[in-house]
Amino acid sequence: MSTQPLPVVVIGAGPVGLAAAAHLTGRGIEPLVLESGGTAGAAVREWSHVRLFSTWGEVVDPAAEKLLAPTGWTRPDPATYPSGGDWAERYLQPLADVLGDRVRTGATVTGVSRAGRDRIVDADRESQPFTVHVEYADGREERVLARAVIDASGTWGTPAPAGGDGLPALGEKAAADRVTYRVPDVTDPAVRARYAGRRTAVIGTGASAFTALAALAGLDEDAGTRGTRAVWILRRGISGATFGGGTADQLPARGALGRAAKAAVDDGHADAVTGFRTEAFERDGDGDGRLVLVAEDGRRLAPVDEVIVLTGFRPDLSFLAEIRLNLDERLQAPAGLAPLIDPNQHSCGTVPPHGHRELSHPEQGIHVVGMKSYGRAPTFLAMTGYEQVRSVTAALAGDLDAADRLELTLPETGVCGGAGLFDTPETQQTDGGGCCAAPEAQLETLGAPAAGGAAAEEGPAGGCCGS
């Protein structure tokens, strides 16, 4: 039996997971980071073409920077905006390299429990270490003992379906050959050919949907790919708040993204269909394989060639089934955190800073952080995750004064989503004058009649909201 102290297992080598490892290392606590992908930041690399709407100054964790400094690492210009690829290559990978063999890739966590105790057993439970079951890419299995577990696995692997009731639409799975749940990289020749000159439905109203609409509009404006059309499907109506905070957004590039999406509709590159809650995907009767989307109220859209579903993400809680969690019944977020992040009430800027107490569960020593901590809420920012792990790691080190201290001020906004689309770092900062300073809601005629109030109900593509 080893006499070495047990490590803290961190699940996920994304921005928040690696930040957690950096904070643990700084406090003299040994981390073990388990990443299911083949590299650090594997999920971020999947949207490497998407540019963040947060600057470098907002997506580098201070403890991570301190760990990187002795290596000669140079922090990128804090006023500029990285792409997902930049973030992975220039920050996440160097950080993983510094952590060395504390990071294991190709390591999928399949279960977490207490040694010798399933979730039913009370006896001597709190004194038992955690057991983390791991399956490696080569088929090996391992049981790792841990003093605590920080789950920063994110939500990227579990996108929400198109169905308006939260379930896959009828025929959605059978239409997989023409459906994607990611923002397409239209600079890739194969992807460009898939959408160029064709008619694509975009389902969702978050920043990911904005990004997709802007990308498709760019194809339509290109002389070589004219005729590219988008059908923007919204479950609610359109109002002034639909496109986010605009110039009032204290993350100016995020506001610019909303304006770009609005321009795509106003300039005729996309037709908006409001109040459309998708019930079914049907194949067009012409035999060309195109899809007809059917709403719960019976409306049927003209056939489309492709469908991009960007309706948010959900936490995968399956490997935590033997752990006693206290989750909000709606958001699937920690019960102490859920009232602070309810998307019916909050945007990024109105979510107060929070830490280990709000993230606590009946099972002491387990912490769900990062995007996964928000459950189904779409309002997460990377800087929020960094503050979470700073507090959690301080608590694990027994420094409750630091753990309870709040060290984060969030930018104000009307609507929050995920990654943005913009090309210049010169976007001017403006004072929003309030956390929800979106224009006063006024219905607009944008290709279809509006069907009520509007709110951002879908989740992020990743970007600064990735974990």
CSV table of C-alpha atoms in Angstrom, one decimal:
chain,number,residue,atom,x,y,z
A,1,MET,CA,0.0,0.0,0.0
A,2,SER,CA,1.4,3.4,-1.0
A,3,THR,CA,2.1,5.9,1.8
A,4,GLN,CA,1.9,8.8,-0.6
A,5,PRO,CA,-1.1,11.2,-0.2
A,6,LEU,CA,-3.9,10.4,-2.6
A,7,PRO,CA,-4.3,12.8,-5.5
A,8,VAL,CA,-7.2,15.0,-6.4
A,9,VAL,CA,-8.6,13.6,-9.6
A,10,VAL,CA,-9.7,16.2,-12.1
A,11,ILE,CA,-11.9,15.0,-14.9
A,12,GLY,CA,-11.3,16.9,-18.1
A,13,ALA,CA,-8.2,18.7,-19.5
A,14,GLY,CA,-10.1,21.7,-20.8
A,15,PRO,CA,-9.6,25.3,-19.7
A,16,VAL,CA,-11.2,24.8,-16.3
A,17,GLY,CA,-9.8,21.4,-15.6
A,18,LEU,CA,-6.3,22.5,-16.3
A,19,ALA,CA,-6.8,25.6,-14.3
A,20,ALA,CA,-7.9,23.4,-11.4
A,21,ALA,CA,-4.7,21.4,-11.7
A,22,ALA,CA,-2.7,24.6,-11.7
A,23,HIS,CA,-4.3,25.8,-8.5
A,24,LEU,CA,-3.9,22.5,-6.8
A,25,THR,CA,-0.2,22.4,-7.8
A,26,GLY,CA,0.2,25.9,-6.4
A,27,ARG,CA,-1.1,24.7,-3.1
A,28,GLY,CA,1.1,21.7,-2.9
A,29,ILE,CA,-1.8,19.2,-3.7
A,30,GLU,CA,-1.1,16.6,-6.3
A,31,PRO,CA,-3.6,16.6,-9.2
A,32,LEU,CA,-4.3,13.8,-11.6
A,33,VAL,CA,-6.1,15.0,-14.7
A,34,LEU,CA,-8.0,12.4,-16.8
A,35,GLU,CA,-8.9,13.5,-20.3
A,36,SER,CA,-11.0,11.3,-22.6
A,37,GLY,CA,-9.7,13.0,-25.7
A,38,GLY,CA,-6.3,12.4,-27.3
A,39,THR,CA,-4.9,15.8,-26.4
A,40,ALA,CA,-5.4,18.5,-23.8
A,41,GLY,CA,-8.2,20.8,-24.8
A,42,ALA,CA,-9.7,18.1,-27.1
A,43,ALA,CA,-13.2,19.6,-27.1
A,44,VAL,CA,-11.8,23.2,-27.7
A,45,ARG,CA,-9.9,21.8,-30.7
A,46,GLU,CA,-13.2,20.6,-32.2
A,47,TRP,CA,-14.3,24.2,-32.6
A,48,SER,CA,-10.8,25.6,-33.4
A,49,HIS,CA,-12.2,27.7,-36.3
A,50,VAL,CA,-14.5,29.7,-34.0
A,51,ARG,CA,-13.2,32.9,-32.5
A,52,LEU,CA,-13.9,33.6,-28.8
A,53,PHE,CA,-15.8,36.8,-27.9
A,54,SER,CA,-13.6,37.1,-24.8
A,55,THR,CA,-10.0,38.5,-25.0
A,56,TRP,CA,-6.8,36.7,-24.1
A,57,GLY,CA,-6.8,38.7,-20.9
A,58,GLU,CA,-10.1,37.0,-19.8
A,59,VAL,CA,-9.3,33.4,-20.7
A,60,VAL,CA,-5.9,32.9,-19.1
A,61,ASP,CA,-6.1,31.7,-15.5
A,62,PRO,CA,-3.7,33.6,-13.1
A,63,ALA,CA,-2.5,30.4,-11.3
A,64,ALA,CA,-1.9,28.8,-14.7
A,65,GLU,CA,0.0,31.8,-15.9
A,66,LYS,CA,2.2,31.6,-12.8
A,67,LEU,CA,2.9,28.0,-13.5
A,68,LEU,CA,3.8,28.8,-17.1
A,69,ALA,CA,6.0,31.8,-16.4
A,70,PRO,CA,9.3,29.9,-15.5
A,71,THR,CA,9.1,28.0,-18.9
A,72,GLY,CA,9.5,31.2,-20.9
A,73,TRP,CA,5.9,31.2,-22.0
A,74,THR,CA,4.8,34.5,-23.3
A,75,ARG,CA,1.2,35.6,-22.7
A,76,PRO,CA,-0.5,36.7,-25.9
A,77,ASP,CA,-1.7,40.3,-26.2
A,78,PRO,CA,-4.4,40.5,-23.6
A,79,ALA,CA,-6.5,42.8,-25.7
A,80,THR,CA,-6.8,40.4,-28.7
A,81,TYR,CA,-9.3,37.6,-29.3
A,82,PRO,CA,-8.1,34.0,-29.8
A,83,SER,CA,-9.8,31.4,-31.8
A,84,GLY,CA,-10.4,28.0,-30.3
A,85,GLY,CA,-7.3,26.7,-32.0
A,86,ASP,CA,-5.3,29.6,-30.7
A,87,TRP,CA,-6.5,28.9,-27.2
A,88,ALA,CA,-5.6,25.2,-27.4
A,89,GLU,CA,-2.2,25.6,-29.0
A,90,ARG,CA,-0.9,28.7,-27.3
A,91,TYR,CA,-2.3,28.2,-23.8
A,92,LEU,CA,-3.9,24.8,-23.0
A,93,GLN,CA,-1.2,22.6,-24.6
A,94,PRO,CA,1.7,24.5,-22.9
A,95,LEU,CA,-0.1,24.3,-19.6
A,96,ALA,CA,-0.6,20.5,-20.0
A,97,ASP,CA,3.0,20.2,-21.0
A,98,VAL,CA,4.1,21.9,-17.7
A,99,LEU,CA,1.8,19.6,-15.7
A,100,GLY,CA,3.5,16.7,-17.4
A,101,ASP,CA,2.5,13.2,-16.4
A,102,ARG,CA,-0.1,14.7,-14.1
A,103,VAL,CA,-2.3,14.8,-17.3
A,104,ARG,CA,-3.4,11.6,-18.9
A,105,THR,CA,-5.1,11.6,-22.2
A,106,GLY,CA,-7.2,8.9,-23.8
A,107,ALA,CA,-8.5,8.3,-20.3
A,108,THR,CA,-12.3,8.1,-20.0
A,109,VAL,CA,-13.8,8.1,-16.6
A,110,THR,CA,-16.6,5.6,-16.5
A,111,GLY,CA,-17.6,5.8,-12.9
A,112,VAL,CA,-17.0,7.5,-9.5
A,113,SER,CA,-17.9,6.1,-6.1
A,114,ARG,CA,-16.6,5.6,-2.6
A,115,ALA,CA,-14.3,2.7,-1.9
A,116,GLY,CA,-16.4,-0.3,-0.9
A,117,ARG,CA,-19.6,1.8,-0.7
A,118,ASP,CA,-22.3,2.3,-3.3
A,119,ARG,CA,-24.6,5.3,-3.0
A,120,ILE,CA,-26.9,3.5,-0.5
A,121,VAL,CA,-24.4,2.7,2.2
A,122,ASP,CA,-23.9,5.3,5.0
A,123,ALA,CA,-21.5,3.4,7.3
A,124,ASP,CA,-18.1,5.0,7.5
A,125,ARG,CA,-18.8,6.6,4.1
A,126,GLU,CA,-17.0,9.9,4.5
A,127,SER,CA,-13.8,8.3,5.7
A,128,GLN,CA,-13.4,6.3,2.5
A,129,PRO,CA,-11.5,7.6,-0.5
A,130,PHE,CA,-13.1,8.0,-3.9
A,131,THR,CA,-12.7,5.3,-6.5
A,132,VAL,CA,-12.5,6.5,-10.1
A,133,HIS,CA,-12.9,3.9,-12.8
A,134,VAL,CA,-10.9,4.7,-15.9
A,135,GLU,CA,-11.0,3.1,-19.4
A,136,TYR,CA,-8.0,3.9,-21.6
A,137,ALA,CA,-7.9,4.2,-25.4
A,138,ASP,CA,-6.0,1.0,-25.6
A,139,GLY,CA,-8.7,-0.9,-23.7
A,140,ARG,CA,-7.0,-1.0,-20.3
A,141,GLU,CA,-9.0,-0.4,-17.2
A,142,GLU,CA,-7.9,1.1,-14.0
A,143,ARG,CA,-9.3,1.9,-10.6
A,144,VAL,CA,-7.8,5.2,-9.2
A,145,LEU,CA,-8.1,6.2,-5.5
A,146,ALA,CA,-8.6,9.9,-4.9
A,147,ARG,CA,-9.0,12.2,-1.9
A,148,ALA,CA,-11.4,14.4,-3.8
A,149,VAL,CA,-12.8,14.6,-7.3
A,150,ILE,CA,-13.2,17.8,-9.4
A,151,ASP,CA,-15.5,17.1,-12.4
A,152,ALA,CA,-14.6,19.6,-15.2
A,153,SER,CA,-15.7,17.4,-18.0
A,154,GLY,CA,-17.9,20.0,-19.6
A,155,THR,CA,-21.0,19.4,-21.7
A,156,TRP,CA,-19.5,19.4,-25.3
A,157,GLY,CA,-20.2,15.7,-25.8
A,158,THR,CA,-23.9,16.0,-25.1
A,159,PRO,CA,-25.6,18.5,-27.4
A,160,ALA,CA,-29.4,19.0,-26.9
A,161,PRO,CA,-31.7,17.7,-29.7
A,162,ALA,CA,-33.9,19.7,-32.1
A,163,GLY,CA,-37.2,18.6,-30.6
A,164,GLY,CA,-39.2,21.4,-29.0
A,165,ASP,CA,-40.0,19.1,-26.0
A,166,GLY,CA,-36.4,18.5,-25.2
A,167,LEU,CA,-36.4,15.1,-26.8
A,168,PRO,CA,-35.1,14.2,-30.3
A,169,ALA,CA,-37.7,15.1,-33.0
A,170,LEU,CA,-39.3,12.2,-34.7
A,171,GLY,CA,-37.0,11.2,-37.5
A,172,GLU,CA,-34.1,13.3,-36.2
A,173,LYS,CA,-31.8,10.3,-35.6
A,174,ALA,CA,-32.7,8.8,-39.0
A,175,ALA,CA,-31.7,12.1,-40.6
A,176,ALA,CA,-28.2,12.0,-39.1
A,177,ASP,CA,-26.6,12.2,-42.6
A,178,ARG,CA,-27.9,15.7,-43.0
A,179,VAL,CA,-27.8,17.0,-39.4
A,180,THR,CA,-25.0,18.5,-37.4
A,181,TYR,CA,-24.9,19.8,-33.8
A,182,ARG,CA,-21.8,22.0,-34.4
A,183,VAL,CA,-21.0,25.3,-35.9
A,184,PRO,CA,-19.6,24.4,-39.4
A,185,ASP,CA,-16.1,25.4,-40.4
A,186,VAL,CA,-16.9,26.8,-43.9
A,187,THR,CA,-13.2,27.4,-44.5
A,188,ASP,CA,-12.8,23.7,-44.8
A,189,PRO,CA,-13.3,22.8,-48.5
A,190,ALA,CA,-15.4,19.7,-47.7
A,191,VAL,CA,-17.6,21.5,-45.2
A,192,ARG,CA,-17.9,24.5,-47.5
A,193,ALA,CA,-19.1,22.2,-50.3
A,194,ARG,CA,-21.7,20.7,-48.0
A,195,TYR,CA,-23.4,24.1,-47.4
A,196,ALA,CA,-22.5,26.3,-50.4
A,197,GLY,CA,-25.4,27.1,-52.7
A,198,ARG,CA,-27.8,25.0,-50.6
A,199,ARG,CA,-30.6,25.7,-48.2
A,200,THR,CA,-29.9,25.1,-44.5
A,201,ALA,CA,-32.1,25.2,-41.4
A,202,VAL,CA,-30.4,26.7,-38.3
A,203,ILE,CA,-32.2,25.8,-35.1
A,204,GLY,CA,-31.3,27.9,-32.0
A,205,THR,CA,-31.1,31.4,-30.7
A,206,GLY,CA,-27.7,31.5,-28.9
A,207,ALA,CA,-24.3,32.7,-29.9
A,208,SER,CA,-23.7,29.4,-31.7
A,209,ALA,CA,-26.7,30.0,-33.9
A,210,PHE,CA,-25.5,33.6,-34.6
A,211,THR,CA,-22.2,32.3,-35.6
A,212,ALA,CA,-23.7,29.8,-38.0
A,213,LEU,CA,-26.0,32.4,-39.6
A,214,ALA,CA,-23.1,34.8,-40.1
A,215,ALA,CA,-21.0,32.0,-41.7
A,216,LEU,CA,-23.8,31.0,-44.1
A,217,ALA,CA,-24.4,34.7,-44.9
A,218,GLY,CA,-20.7,34.9,-45.8
A,219,LEU,CA,-21.1,32.1,-48.3
A,220,ASP,CA,-24.0,33.8,-49.9
A,221,GLU,CA,-22.0,37.0,-50.3
A,222,ASP,CA,-19.1,35.1,-51.9
A,223,ALA,CA,-19.3,35.2,-55.7
A,224,GLY,CA,-18.4,31.5,-55.9
A,225,THR,CA,-21.1,30.3,-53.5
A,226,ARG,CA,-24.0,32.6,-54.2
A,227,GLY,CA,-27.4,31.0,-53.6
A,228,THR,CA,-26.6,29.8,-50.1
A,229,ARG,CA,-29.6,30.3,-48.0
A,230,ALA,CA,-30.4,29.9,-44.3
A,231,VAL,CA,-33.8,29.3,-42.6
A,232,TRP,CA,-33.5,30.4,-39.0
A,233,ILE,CA,-35.8,28.5,-36.7
A,234,LEU,CA,-36.7,30.1,-33.4
A,235,ARG,CA,-38.9,28.5,-30.8
A,236,ARG,CA,-40.1,31.9,-29.6
A,237,GLY,CA,-40.6,35.3,-31.2
A,238,ILE,CA,-38.2,38.0,-32.2
A,239,SER,CA,-37.7,41.2,-30.2
A,240,GLY,CA,-35.0,43.7,-29.7
A,241,ALA,CA,-33.4,41.4,-27.1
A,242,THR,CA,-33.2,38.4,-29.4
A,243,PHE,CA,-29.8,39.5,-30.8
A,244,GLY,CA,-28.2,40.2,-27.4
A,245,GLY,CA,-26.9,43.3,-25.8
A,246,GLY,CA,-25.6,44.9,-29.0
A,247,THR,CA,-23.5,48.0,-28.2
A,248,ALA,CA,-24.5,47.7,-24.6
A,249,ASP,CA,-22.6,44.5,-24.1
A,250,GLN,CA,-19.5,44.9,-22.1
A,251,LEU,CA,-18.0,42.1,-24.1
A,252,PRO,CA,-18.2,44.2,-27.3
A,253,ALA,CA,-17.3,41.3,-29.7
A,254,ARG,CA,-20.3,39.3,-28.3
A,255,GLY,CA,-22.5,42.3,-29.1
A,256,ALA,CA,-21.0,42.5,-32.6
A,257,LEU,CA,-21.9,38.8,-33.1
A,258,GLY,CA,-25.5,39.5,-32.5
A,259,ARG,CA,-25.5,42.4,-34.9
A,260,ALA,CA,-23.9,40.2,-37.6
A,261,ALA,CA,-26.7,37.6,-37.2
A,262,LYS,CA,-29.3,40.4,-37.4
A,263,ALA,CA,-27.7,41.7,-40.6
A,264,ALA,CA,-27.8,38.2,-42.1
A,265,VAL,CA,-31.6,38.3,-41.7
A,266,ASP,CA,-32.1,41.9,-42.6
A,267,ASP,CA,-29.9,41.5,-45.8
A,268,GLY,CA,-31.9,38.6,-47.0
A,269,HIS,CA,-29.4,35.8,-46.4
A,270,ALA,CA,-31.7,34.1,-43.9
A,271,ASP,CA,-35.4,33.8,-43.4
A,272,ALA,CA,-36.6,33.7,-39.8
A,273,VAL,CA,-39.4,31.4,-38.8
A,274,THR,CA,-40.7,32.1,-35.3
A,275,GLY,CA,-42.7,30.2,-32.7
A,276,PHE,CA,-41.6,26.9,-34.4
A,277,ARG,CA,-41.1,24.0,-32.0
A,278,THR,CA,-39.8,21.1,-34.1
A,279,GLU,CA,-41.7,17.9,-33.8
A,280,ALA,CA,-40.5,15.8,-36.7
A,281,PHE,CA,-38.0,15.5,-39.5
A,282,GLU,CA,-39.4,14.0,-42.7
A,283,ARG,CA,-37.8,13.1,-46.0
A,284,ASP,CA,-38.9,15.1,-49.0
A,285,GLY,CA,-41.2,13.0,-51.2
A,286,ASP,CA,-39.1,13.9,-54.3
A,287,GLY,CA,-36.6,11.2,-53.3
A,288,ASP,CA,-33.6,13.6,-53.1
A,289,GLY,CA,-33.2,13.0,-49.4
A,290,ARG,CA,-33.9,16.6,-48.4
A,291,LEU,CA,-35.6,17.2,-45.1
A,292,VAL,CA,-39.0,18.7,-44.3
A,293,LEU,CA,-39.3,20.1,-40.7
A,294,VAL,CA,-42.7,19.8,-39.1
A,295,ALA,CA,-43.7,21.9,-36.1
A,296,GLU,CA,-45.9,20.9,-33.1
A,297,ASP,CA,-48.7,23.1,-34.5
A,298,GLY,CA,-48.6,21.3,-37.9
A,299,ARG,CA,-46.6,23.8,-39.9
A,300,ARG,CA,-44.3,22.3,-42.5
A,301,LEU,CA,-41.3,24.1,-43.9
A,302,ALA,CA,-40.1,24.0,-47.5
A,303,PRO,CA,-37.4,21.2,-47.9
A,304,VAL,CA,-33.9,22.0,-46.7
A,305,ASP,CA,-30.6,20.3,-47.7
A,306,GLU,CA,-29.0,20.5,-44.2
A,307,VAL,CA,-30.0,21.1,-40.6
A,308,ILE,CA,-27.7,22.7,-38.0
A,309,VAL,CA,-29.1,22.1,-34.5
A,310,LEU,CA,-27.6,24.5,-31.9
A,311,THR,CA,-30.0,24.2,-29.0
A,312,GLY,CA,-27.6,24.0,-26.2
A,313,PHE,CA,-25.8,21.3,-24.2
A,314,ARG,CA,-26.6,19.0,-21.3
A,315,PRO,CA,-24.4,17.5,-18.5
A,316,ASP,CA,-23.5,13.8,-18.7
A,317,LEU,CA,-24.2,12.6,-15.1
A,318,SER,CA,-24.1,8.9,-15.9
A,319,PHE,CA,-20.6,8.2,-14.4
A,320,LEU,CA,-21.6,10.0,-11.2
A,321,ALA,CA,-24.6,7.7,-10.6
A,322,GLU,CA,-23.0,6.3,-7.4
A,323,ILE,CA,-22.3,9.7,-5.9
A,324,ARG,CA,-24.8,11.6,-3.8
A,325,LEU,CA,-25.5,14.8,-5.6
A,326,ASN,CA,-27.9,17.6,-4.8
A,327,LEU,CA,-29.0,18.9,-8.2
A,328,ASP,CA,-31.7,21.4,-9.2
A,329,GLU,CA,-34.6,19.5,-10.8
A,330,ARG,CA,-34.8,21.9,-13.8
A,331,LEU,CA,-31.2,22.9,-14.6
A,332,GLN,CA,-29.4,19.8,-13.4
A,333,ALA,CA,-27.0,22.2,-11.7
A,334,PRO,CA,-25.9,22.1,-8.0
A,335,ALA,CA,-28.9,23.2,-6.0
A,336,GLY,CA,-27.0,26.0,-4.3
A,337,LEU,CA,-25.9,27.4,-7.6
A,338,ALA,CA,-29.1,27.0,-9.6
A,339,PRO,CA,-31.0,30.1,-8.3
A,340,LEU,CA,-28.0,32.3,-9.2
A,341,ILE,CA,-27.8,31.1,-12.9
A,342,ASP,CA,-31.5,30.6,-13.8
A,343,PRO,CA,-31.6,31.7,-17.5
A,344,ASN,CA,-35.1,33.1,-16.9
A,345,GLN,CA,-33.5,35.6,-14.6
A,346,HIS,CA,-29.8,36.0,-15.3
A,347,SER,CA,-27.4,36.8,-18.0
A,348,CYS,CA,-23.6,36.4,-17.7
A,349,GLY,CA,-23.2,39.7,-16.0
A,350,THR,CA,-26.0,39.2,-13.4
A,351,VAL,CA,-24.7,35.9,-12.2
A,352,PRO,CA,-22.9,36.7,-8.9
A,353,PRO,CA,-19.4,35.2,-8.3
A,354,HIS,CA,-19.6,31.9,-6.4
A,355,GLY,CA,-17.4,29.2,-5.1
A,356,HIS,CA,-17.2,26.0,-3.1
A,357,ARG,CA,-20.2,26.6,-1.0
A,358,GLU,CA,-22.6,27.0,-3.9
A,359,LEU,CA,-21.0,24.0,-5.6
A,360,SER,CA,-21.2,21.7,-2.6
A,361,HIS,CA,-23.1,18.4,-2.5
A,362,PRO,CA,-24.1,15.9,0.2
A,363,GLU,CA,-21.1,13.9,-0.9
A,364,GLN,CA,-18.2,15.8,0.6
A,365,GLY,CA,-15.1,16.1,-1.6
A,366,ILE,CA,-17.0,16.0,-5.0
A,367,HIS,CA,-17.1,19.2,-7.0
A,368,VAL,CA,-18.7,19.7,-10.4
A,369,VAL,CA,-17.2,22.9,-12.0
A,370,GLY,CA,-17.0,24.7,-15.3
A,371,MET,CA,-19.7,24.5,-17.9
A,372,LYS,CA,-21.0,21.3,-16.4
A,373,SER,CA,-21.8,23.0,-13.1
A,374,TYR,CA,-24.3,25.2,-15.0
A,375,GLY,CA,-26.3,22.1,-16.0
A,376,ARG,CA,-28.6,23.2,-18.8
A,377,ALA,CA,-28.1,27.0,-18.2
A,378,PRO,CA,-26.3,28.7,-21.2
A,379,THR,CA,-24.7,31.6,-19.3
A,380,PHE,CA,-21.3,30.3,-18.5
A,381,LEU,CA,-18.0,32.2,-18.9
A,382,ALA,CA,-14.5,30.8,-18.6
A,383,MET,CA,-13.5,33.4,-16.0
A,384,THR,CA,-16.4,32.1,-13.9
A,385,GLY,CA,-14.9,28.6,-14.0
A,386,TYR,CA,-11.5,29.9,-13.0
A,387,GLU,CA,-13.0,31.6,-10.0
A,388,GLN,CA,-14.8,28.3,-9.1
A,389,VAL,CA,-11.7,26.2,-9.1
A,390,ARG,CA,-9.7,28.9,-7.2
A,391,SER,CA,-12.3,28.7,-4.4
A,392,VAL,CA,-12.7,24.9,-4.6
A,393,THR,CA,-9.0,24.2,-4.4
A,394,ALA,CA,-8.6,26.7,-1.5
A,395,ALA,CA,-11.3,24.8,0.3
A,396,LEU,CA,-9.5,21.5,-0.4
A,397,ALA,CA,-6.3,23.0,1.1
A,398,GLY,CA,-8.2,24.0,4.2
A,399,ASP,CA,-7.9,27.7,3.5
A,400,LEU,CA,-11.5,28.7,4.0
A,401,ASP,CA,-10.8,32.4,4.2
A,402,ALA,CA,-9.5,32.3,0.6
A,403,ALA,CA,-12.2,29.9,-0.5
A,404,ASP,CA,-15.0,32.2,0.7
A,405,ARG,CA,-13.4,35.3,-0.7
A,406,LEU,CA,-14.9,36.5,-4.0
A,407,GLU,CA,-12.3,37.6,-6.5
A,408,LEU,CA,-14.3,38.1,-9.7
A,409,THR,CA,-16.2,40.9,-11.4
A,410,LEU,CA,-18.1,39.8,-14.5
A,411,PRO,CA,-18.8,41.9,-17.6
A,412,GLU,CA,-22.4,43.0,-18.0
A,413,THR,CA,-24.6,41.9,-20.8
A,414,GLY,CA,-28.2,41.4,-21.9
A,415,VAL,CA,-27.7,37.9,-23.3
A,416,CYS,CA,-25.0,35.3,-23.0
A,417,GLY,CA,-24.1,32.5,-25.3
A,418,GLY,CA,-20.8,30.9,-26.3
A,419,ALA,CA,-18.1,31.6,-28.8
A,420,GLY,CA,-18.3,34.5,-31.2
A,421,LEU,CA,-17.5,35.4,-34.8
A,422,PHE,CA,-15.5,38.5,-35.6
A,423,ASP,CA,-12.2,39.2,-37.2
A,424,THR,CA,-10.8,42.4,-35.7
A,425,PRO,CA,-9.6,43.1,-32.2
A,426,GLU,CA,-10.4,46.8,-32.5
A,427,THR,CA,-14.1,46.5,-31.5
A,428,GLN,CA,-14.6,49.5,-29.2
A,429,GLN,CA,-15.6,48.9,-25.6
A,430,THR,CA,-18.7,50.7,-24.5
A,431,ASP,CA,-20.4,51.2,-21.1
A,432,GLY,CA,-23.5,49.1,-21.1
A,433,GLY,CA,-25.2,51.1,-18.4
A,434,GLY,CA,-26.7,48.1,-16.8
A,435,CYS,CA,-26.4,44.3,-16.8
A,436,CYS,CA,-29.3,43.7,-19.1
A,437,ALA,CA,-29.1,46.8,-21.3
A,438,ALA,CA,-30.4,45.2,-24.5
A,439,PRO,CA,-32.7,47.4,-26.5
A,440,GLU,CA,-36.3,47.7,-25.3
A,441,ALA,CA,-38.2,44.7,-26.8
A,442,GLN,CA,-40.0,45.6,-30.0
A,443,LEU,CA,-41.2,43.0,-32.4
A,444,GLU,CA,-39.6,43.2,-35.9
A,445,THR,CA,-40.8,41.8,-39.2
A,446,LEU,CA,-38.0,39.4,-40.3
A,447,GLY,CA,-39.4,37.0,-42.8
A,448,ALA,CA,-42.1,35.6,-40.6
A,449,PRO,CA,-44.5,37.0,-38.0
A,450,ALA,CA,-43.2,37.0,-34.4
A,451,ALA,CA,-44.9,34.8,-31.9
A,452,GLY,CA,-44.4,36.4,-28.5
A,453,GLY,CA,-41.5,37.5,-26.4
A,454,ALA,CA,-37.9,36.6,-27.1
A,455,ALA,CA,-35.2,35.3,-24.9
A,456,ALA,CA,-32.0,33.4,-25.4
A,457,GLU,CA,-32.9,29.8,-24.6
A,458,GLU,CA,-30.1,27.9,-26.3
A,459,GLY,CA,-26.6,27.2,-25.2
A,460,PRO,CA,-23.1,27.9,-26.3
A,461,ALA,CA,-20.8,26.5,-28.9
A,462,GLY,CA,-17.9,26.5,-26.6
A,463,GLY,CA,-15.5,29.5,-26.9
A,464,CYS,CA,-15.1,31.4,-23.6
A,465,CYS,CA,-18.0,29.4,-22.3
A,466,GLY,CA,-16.3,26.1,-22.8
A,467,SER,CA,-15.0,24.1,-20.0
